[in-house]
Short mmCIF file of N, CA and C in Angstrom, two decimals:
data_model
loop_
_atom_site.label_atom_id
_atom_site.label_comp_id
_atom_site.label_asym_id
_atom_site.label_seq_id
_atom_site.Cartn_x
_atom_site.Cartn_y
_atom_site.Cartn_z
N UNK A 28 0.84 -1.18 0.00
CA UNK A 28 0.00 0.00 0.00
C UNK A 28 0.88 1.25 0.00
N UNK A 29 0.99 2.00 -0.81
CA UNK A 29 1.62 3.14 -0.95
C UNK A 29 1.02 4.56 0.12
N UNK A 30 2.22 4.94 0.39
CA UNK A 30 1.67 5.91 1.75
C UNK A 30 1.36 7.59 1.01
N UNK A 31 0.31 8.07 1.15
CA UNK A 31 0.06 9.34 0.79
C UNK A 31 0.30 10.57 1.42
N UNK A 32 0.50 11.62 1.10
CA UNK A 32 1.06 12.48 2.14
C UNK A 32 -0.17 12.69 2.90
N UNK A 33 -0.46 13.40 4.33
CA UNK A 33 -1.61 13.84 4.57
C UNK A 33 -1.91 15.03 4.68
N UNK A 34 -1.16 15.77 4.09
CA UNK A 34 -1.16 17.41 3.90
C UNK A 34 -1.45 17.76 2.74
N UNK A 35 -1.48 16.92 1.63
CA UNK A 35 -0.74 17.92 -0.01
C UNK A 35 -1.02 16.46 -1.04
N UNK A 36 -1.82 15.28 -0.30
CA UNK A 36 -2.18 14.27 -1.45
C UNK A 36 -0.63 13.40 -2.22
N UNK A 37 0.22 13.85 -1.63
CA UNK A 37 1.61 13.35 -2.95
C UNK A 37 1.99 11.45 -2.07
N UNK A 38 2.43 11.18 -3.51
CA UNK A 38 2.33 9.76 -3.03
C UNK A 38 4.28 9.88 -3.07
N UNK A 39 4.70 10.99 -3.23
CA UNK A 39 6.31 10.83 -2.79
C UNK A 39 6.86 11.32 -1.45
N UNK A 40 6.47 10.18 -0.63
CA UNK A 40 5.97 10.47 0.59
C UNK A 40 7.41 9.51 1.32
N UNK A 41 8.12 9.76 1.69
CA UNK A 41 9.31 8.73 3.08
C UNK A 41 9.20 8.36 4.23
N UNK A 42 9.38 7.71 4.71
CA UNK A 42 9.30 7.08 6.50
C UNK A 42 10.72 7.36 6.52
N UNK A 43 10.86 8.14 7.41
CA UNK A 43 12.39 8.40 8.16
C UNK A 43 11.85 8.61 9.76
N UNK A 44 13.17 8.51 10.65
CA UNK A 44 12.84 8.44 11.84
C UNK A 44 13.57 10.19 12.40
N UNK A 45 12.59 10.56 13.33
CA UNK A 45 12.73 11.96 13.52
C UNK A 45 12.73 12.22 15.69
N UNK A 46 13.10 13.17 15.47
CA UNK A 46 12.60 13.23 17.12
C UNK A 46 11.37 14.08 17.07
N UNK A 47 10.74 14.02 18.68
CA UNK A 47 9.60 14.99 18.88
C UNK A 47 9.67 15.41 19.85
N UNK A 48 9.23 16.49 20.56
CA UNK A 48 8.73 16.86 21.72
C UNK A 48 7.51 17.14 22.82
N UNK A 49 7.36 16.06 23.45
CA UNK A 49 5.99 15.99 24.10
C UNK A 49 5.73 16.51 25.29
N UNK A 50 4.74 16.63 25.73
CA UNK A 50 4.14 17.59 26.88
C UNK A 50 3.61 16.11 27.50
N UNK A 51 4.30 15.82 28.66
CA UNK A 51 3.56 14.80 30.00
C UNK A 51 2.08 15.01 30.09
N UNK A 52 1.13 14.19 30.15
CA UNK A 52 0.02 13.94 30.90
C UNK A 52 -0.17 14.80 31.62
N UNK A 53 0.62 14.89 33.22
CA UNK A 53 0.02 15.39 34.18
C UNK A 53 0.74 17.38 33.85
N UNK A 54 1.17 17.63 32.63
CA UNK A 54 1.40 18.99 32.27
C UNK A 54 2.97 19.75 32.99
N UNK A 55 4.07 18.90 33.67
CA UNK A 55 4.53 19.18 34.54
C UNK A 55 5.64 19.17 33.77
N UNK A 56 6.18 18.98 32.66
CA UNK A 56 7.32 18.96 31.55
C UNK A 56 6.95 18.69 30.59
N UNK A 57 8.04 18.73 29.88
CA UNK A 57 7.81 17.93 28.19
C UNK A 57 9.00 17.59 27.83
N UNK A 58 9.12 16.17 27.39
CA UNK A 58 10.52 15.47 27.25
C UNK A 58 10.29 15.01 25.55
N UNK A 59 11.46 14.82 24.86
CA UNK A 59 12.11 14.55 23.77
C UNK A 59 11.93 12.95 23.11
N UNK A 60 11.35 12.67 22.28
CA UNK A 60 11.59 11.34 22.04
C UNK A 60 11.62 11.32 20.87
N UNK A 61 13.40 10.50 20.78
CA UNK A 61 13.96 10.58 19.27
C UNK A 61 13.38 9.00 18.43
N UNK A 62 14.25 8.96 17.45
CA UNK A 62 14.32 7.88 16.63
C UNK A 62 12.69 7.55 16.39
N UNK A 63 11.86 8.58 16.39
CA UNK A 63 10.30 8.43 16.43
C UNK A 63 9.93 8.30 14.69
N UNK A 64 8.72 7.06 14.38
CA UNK A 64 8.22 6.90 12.69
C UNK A 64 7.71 8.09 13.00
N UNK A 65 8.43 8.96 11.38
CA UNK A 65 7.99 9.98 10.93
C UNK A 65 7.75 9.92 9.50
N UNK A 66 6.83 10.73 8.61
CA UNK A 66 6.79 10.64 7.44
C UNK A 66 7.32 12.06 7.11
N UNK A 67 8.16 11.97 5.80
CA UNK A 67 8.63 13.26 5.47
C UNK A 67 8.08 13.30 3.60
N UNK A 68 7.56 14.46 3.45
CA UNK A 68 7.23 15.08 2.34
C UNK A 68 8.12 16.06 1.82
N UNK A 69 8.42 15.64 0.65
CA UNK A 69 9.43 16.92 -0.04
C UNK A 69 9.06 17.52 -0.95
N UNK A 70 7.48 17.39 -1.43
CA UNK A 70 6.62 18.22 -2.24
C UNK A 70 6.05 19.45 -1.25
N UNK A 71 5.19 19.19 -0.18
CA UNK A 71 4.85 20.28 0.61
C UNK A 71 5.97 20.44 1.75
N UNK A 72 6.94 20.13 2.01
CA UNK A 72 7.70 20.17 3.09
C UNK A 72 7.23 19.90 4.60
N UNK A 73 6.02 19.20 4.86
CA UNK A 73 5.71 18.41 5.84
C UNK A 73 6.16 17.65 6.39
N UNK A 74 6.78 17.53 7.84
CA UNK A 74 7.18 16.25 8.59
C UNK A 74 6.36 16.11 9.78
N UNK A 75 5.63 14.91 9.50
CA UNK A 75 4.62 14.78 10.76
C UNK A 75 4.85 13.39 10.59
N UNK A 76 4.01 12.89 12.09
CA UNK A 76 3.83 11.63 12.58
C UNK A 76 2.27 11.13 12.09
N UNK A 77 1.92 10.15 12.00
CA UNK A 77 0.76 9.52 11.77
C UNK A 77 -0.32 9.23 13.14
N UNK A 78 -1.53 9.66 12.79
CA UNK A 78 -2.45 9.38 13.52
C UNK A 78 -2.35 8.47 14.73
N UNK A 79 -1.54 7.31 14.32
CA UNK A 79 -1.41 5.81 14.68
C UNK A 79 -0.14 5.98 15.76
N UNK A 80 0.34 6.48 14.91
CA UNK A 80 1.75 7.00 16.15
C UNK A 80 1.73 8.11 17.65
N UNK A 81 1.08 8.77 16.92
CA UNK A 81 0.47 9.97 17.97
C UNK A 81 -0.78 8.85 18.66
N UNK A 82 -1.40 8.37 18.26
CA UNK A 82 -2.21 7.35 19.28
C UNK A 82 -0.97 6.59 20.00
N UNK A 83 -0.26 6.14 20.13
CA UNK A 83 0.36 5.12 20.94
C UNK A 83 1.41 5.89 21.65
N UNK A 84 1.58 7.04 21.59
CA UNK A 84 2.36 7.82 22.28
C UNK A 84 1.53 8.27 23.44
N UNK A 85 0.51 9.33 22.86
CA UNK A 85 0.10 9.36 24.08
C UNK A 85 -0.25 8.35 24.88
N UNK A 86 -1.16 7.01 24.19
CA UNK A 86 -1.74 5.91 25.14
C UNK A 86 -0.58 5.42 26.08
N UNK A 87 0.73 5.75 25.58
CA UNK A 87 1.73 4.66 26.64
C UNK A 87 2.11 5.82 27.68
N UNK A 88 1.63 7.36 27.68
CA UNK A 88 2.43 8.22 28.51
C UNK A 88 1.56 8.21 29.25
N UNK A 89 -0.11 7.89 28.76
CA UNK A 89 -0.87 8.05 30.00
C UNK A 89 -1.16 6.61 30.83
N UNK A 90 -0.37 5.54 30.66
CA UNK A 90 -0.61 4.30 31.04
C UNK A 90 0.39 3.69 31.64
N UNK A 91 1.96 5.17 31.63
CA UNK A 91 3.09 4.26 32.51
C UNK A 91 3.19 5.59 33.18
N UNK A 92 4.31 4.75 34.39
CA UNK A 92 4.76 5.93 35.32
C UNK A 92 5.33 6.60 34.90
N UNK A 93 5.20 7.87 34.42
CA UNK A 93 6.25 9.07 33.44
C UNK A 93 7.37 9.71 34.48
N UNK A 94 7.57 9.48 35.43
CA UNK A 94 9.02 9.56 36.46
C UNK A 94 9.67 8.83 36.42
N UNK A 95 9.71 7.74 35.57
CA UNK A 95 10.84 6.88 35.23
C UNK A 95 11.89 7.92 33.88
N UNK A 96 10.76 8.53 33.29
CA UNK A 96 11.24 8.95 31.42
C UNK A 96 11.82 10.07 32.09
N UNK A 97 13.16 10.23 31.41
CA UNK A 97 14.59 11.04 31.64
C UNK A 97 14.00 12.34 30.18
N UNK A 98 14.82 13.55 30.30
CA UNK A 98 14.22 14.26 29.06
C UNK A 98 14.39 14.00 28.27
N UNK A 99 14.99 13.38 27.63
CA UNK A 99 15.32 12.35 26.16
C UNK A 99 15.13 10.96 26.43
N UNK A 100 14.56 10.27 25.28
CA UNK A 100 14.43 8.66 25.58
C UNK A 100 14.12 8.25 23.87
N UNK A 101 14.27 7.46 23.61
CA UNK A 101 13.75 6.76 22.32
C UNK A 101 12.33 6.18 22.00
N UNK A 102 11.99 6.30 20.66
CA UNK A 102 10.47 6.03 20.69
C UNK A 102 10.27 4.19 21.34
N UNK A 103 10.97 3.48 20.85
CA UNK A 103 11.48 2.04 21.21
C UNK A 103 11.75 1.58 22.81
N UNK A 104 12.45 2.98 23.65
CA UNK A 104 12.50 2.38 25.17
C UNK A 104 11.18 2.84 25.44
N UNK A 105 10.39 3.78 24.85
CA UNK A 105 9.37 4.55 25.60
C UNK A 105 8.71 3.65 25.99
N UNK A 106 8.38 2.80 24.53
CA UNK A 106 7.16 1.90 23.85
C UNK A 106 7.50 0.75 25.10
N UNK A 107 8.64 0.48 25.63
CA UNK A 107 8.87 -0.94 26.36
C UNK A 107 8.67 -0.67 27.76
N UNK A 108 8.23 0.39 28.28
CA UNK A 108 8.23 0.59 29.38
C UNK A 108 6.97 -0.02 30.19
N UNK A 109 6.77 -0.79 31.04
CA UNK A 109 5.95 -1.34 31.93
C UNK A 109 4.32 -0.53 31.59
N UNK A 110 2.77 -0.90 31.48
CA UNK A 110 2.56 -0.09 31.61
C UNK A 110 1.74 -0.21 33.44
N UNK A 111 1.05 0.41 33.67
CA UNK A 111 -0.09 0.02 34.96
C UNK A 111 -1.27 -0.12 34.82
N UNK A 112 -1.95 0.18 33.69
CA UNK A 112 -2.90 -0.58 33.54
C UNK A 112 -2.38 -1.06 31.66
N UNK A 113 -3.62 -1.81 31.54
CA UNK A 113 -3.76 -2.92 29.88
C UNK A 113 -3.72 -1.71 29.03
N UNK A 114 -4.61 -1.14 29.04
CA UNK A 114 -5.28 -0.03 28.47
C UNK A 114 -5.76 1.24 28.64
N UNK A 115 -5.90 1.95 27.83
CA UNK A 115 -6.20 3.72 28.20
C UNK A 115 -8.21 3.52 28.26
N UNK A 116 -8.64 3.05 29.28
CA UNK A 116 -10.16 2.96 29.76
C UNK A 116 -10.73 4.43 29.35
N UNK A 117 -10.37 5.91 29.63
CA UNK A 117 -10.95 6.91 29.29
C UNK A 117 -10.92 7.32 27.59
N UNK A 118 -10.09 6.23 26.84
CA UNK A 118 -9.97 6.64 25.20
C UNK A 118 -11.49 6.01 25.04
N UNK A 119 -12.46 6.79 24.43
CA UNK A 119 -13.82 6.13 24.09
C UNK A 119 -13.97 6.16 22.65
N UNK A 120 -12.97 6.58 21.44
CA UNK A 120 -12.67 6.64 19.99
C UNK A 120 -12.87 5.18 19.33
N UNK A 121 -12.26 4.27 20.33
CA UNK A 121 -13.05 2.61 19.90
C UNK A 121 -14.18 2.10 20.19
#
């Protein structure tokens, strides 16, 4: 399946890995997480993350203890971190 941009329709669209910067749950910092799937567009100059990605970011920041996460961490240690509960119970989108 060929990936489309989601800004500008172009199907010359790349997966490269990028960092981001997120704002904690409880609003009290915002820490760095590199080596994150990013799509990059070089028709509109867009670099964003996918729906899917931004879903599992937040779901794992609001589902682990975020005083473990140092201000930089990788999208890969984030993702492995313990969570405390199964699931994000207040996401009602499913």
């Amino acid at each position: 399946m060929k990936t489309i941009c989601e800004w500008c329709s172009s199907e010359n669209v790349e997966c490269i890995a990028s960092s981001v910067f997120w704002e904690l749950p409880d609003g009290t910092r915002a820490i760095e997480i590199t080596e994150t799937p990013t799509y990059s567009c070089p028709d509109c100059s867009m670099i964003y993350q996918s729906e899917a990605i931004v879903k599992e970011i937040e779901d794992q920041l609001f589902l682990i203890d975020c005083k473990q996460i140092g201000k930089v961490t990788t999208f890969q240690k984030l993702m492995e971190i313990p969570r405390l509960l199964k699931r994000n119970y207040f996401d009602f989108s499913s």
